[in-house]
Coordinates of C-alpha atoms in Angstrom, one line a residue:
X1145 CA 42.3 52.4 6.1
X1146 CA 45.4 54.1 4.4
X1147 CA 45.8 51.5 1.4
X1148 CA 43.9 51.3 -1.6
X1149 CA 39.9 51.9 -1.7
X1150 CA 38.2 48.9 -3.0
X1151 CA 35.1 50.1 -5.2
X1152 CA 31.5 49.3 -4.3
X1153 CA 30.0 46.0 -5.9
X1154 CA 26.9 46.3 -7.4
X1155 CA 25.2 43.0 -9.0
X1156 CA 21.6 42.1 -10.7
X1157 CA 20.2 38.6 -11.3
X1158 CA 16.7 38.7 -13.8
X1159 CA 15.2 35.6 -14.5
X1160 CA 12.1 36.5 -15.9
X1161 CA 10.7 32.7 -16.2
X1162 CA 11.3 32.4 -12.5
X1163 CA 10.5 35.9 -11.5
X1164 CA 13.9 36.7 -10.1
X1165 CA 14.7 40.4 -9.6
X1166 CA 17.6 40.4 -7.2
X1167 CA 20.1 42.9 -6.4
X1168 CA 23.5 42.3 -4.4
X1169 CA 25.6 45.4 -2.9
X1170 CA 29.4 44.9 -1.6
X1171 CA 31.2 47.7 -0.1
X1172 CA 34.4 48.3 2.1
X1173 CA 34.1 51.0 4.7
X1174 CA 36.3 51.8 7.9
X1175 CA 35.4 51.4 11.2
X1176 CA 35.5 54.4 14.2
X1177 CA 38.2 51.9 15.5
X1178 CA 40.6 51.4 13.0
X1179 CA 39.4 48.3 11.4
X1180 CA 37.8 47.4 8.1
X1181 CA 34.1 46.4 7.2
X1182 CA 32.2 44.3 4.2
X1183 CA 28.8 45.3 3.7
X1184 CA 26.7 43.5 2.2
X1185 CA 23.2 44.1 1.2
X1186 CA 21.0 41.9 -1.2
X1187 CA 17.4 41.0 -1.7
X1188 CA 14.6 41.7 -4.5
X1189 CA 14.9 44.8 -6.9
X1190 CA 12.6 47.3 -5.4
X1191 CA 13.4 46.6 -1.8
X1192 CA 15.6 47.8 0.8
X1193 CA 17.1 44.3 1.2
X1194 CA 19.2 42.9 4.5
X1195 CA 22.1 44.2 5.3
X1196 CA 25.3 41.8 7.0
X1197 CA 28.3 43.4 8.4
X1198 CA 31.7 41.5 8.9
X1199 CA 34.6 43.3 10.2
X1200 CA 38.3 42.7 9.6
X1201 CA 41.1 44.0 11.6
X1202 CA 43.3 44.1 8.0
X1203 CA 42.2 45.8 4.7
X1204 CA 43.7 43.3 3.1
X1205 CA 41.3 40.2 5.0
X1206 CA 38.9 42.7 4.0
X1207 CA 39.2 43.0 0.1
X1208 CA 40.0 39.1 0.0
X1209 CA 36.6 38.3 1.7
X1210 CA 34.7 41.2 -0.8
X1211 CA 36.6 39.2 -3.6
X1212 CA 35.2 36.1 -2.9
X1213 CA 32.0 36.5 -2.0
X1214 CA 31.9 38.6 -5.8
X1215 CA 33.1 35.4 -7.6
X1216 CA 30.4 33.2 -5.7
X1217 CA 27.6 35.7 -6.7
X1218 CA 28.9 35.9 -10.2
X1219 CA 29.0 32.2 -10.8
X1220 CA 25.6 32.2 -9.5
X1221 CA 25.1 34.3 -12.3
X1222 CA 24.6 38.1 -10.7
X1223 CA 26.2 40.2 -13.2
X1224 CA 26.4 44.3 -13.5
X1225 CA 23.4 45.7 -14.3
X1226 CA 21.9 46.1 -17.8
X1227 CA 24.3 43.2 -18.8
X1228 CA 22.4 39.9 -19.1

């Protein structure tokens, strides 16, 4: 992983009528064999969450998947914490 570092995502959603405390986490970190993984880990506020891992052989497939799956939590609403 030689190119650029993609910062880790970190997302809320509170909906305090439906009792929604969630948190989302992206990150980006290299593999031992020269590839590139998305971590994800999500679930409620207060928990330790799940965790999925998807590796890409390019940084690049990498950042685009990270990308992506911030816009879809975003327009889900998820936003950074302490913004509402």
């Amino acid at each position: 992983m030689q190119g650029k570092q993609t910062a880790p995502v970190h997302l809320h959603r509170i909906d305090l009528e439906r009792n929604m405390h969630r948190f989302y986490l992206l990150s980006v970190q290299p593999t031992l064999f020269g590839g590139v993984s998305v971590i994800r880990n999500w679930g409620r506020i207060g928990s330790s969450g799940q965790t999925m891992v998807q590796t890409f052989e390019a940084e690049d497939d990498a950042a685009a998947a990270l990308l992506r799956v911030e816009r879809e939590k975003r327009r889900k609403g998820y936003r950074e914490p302490g913004l509402r």
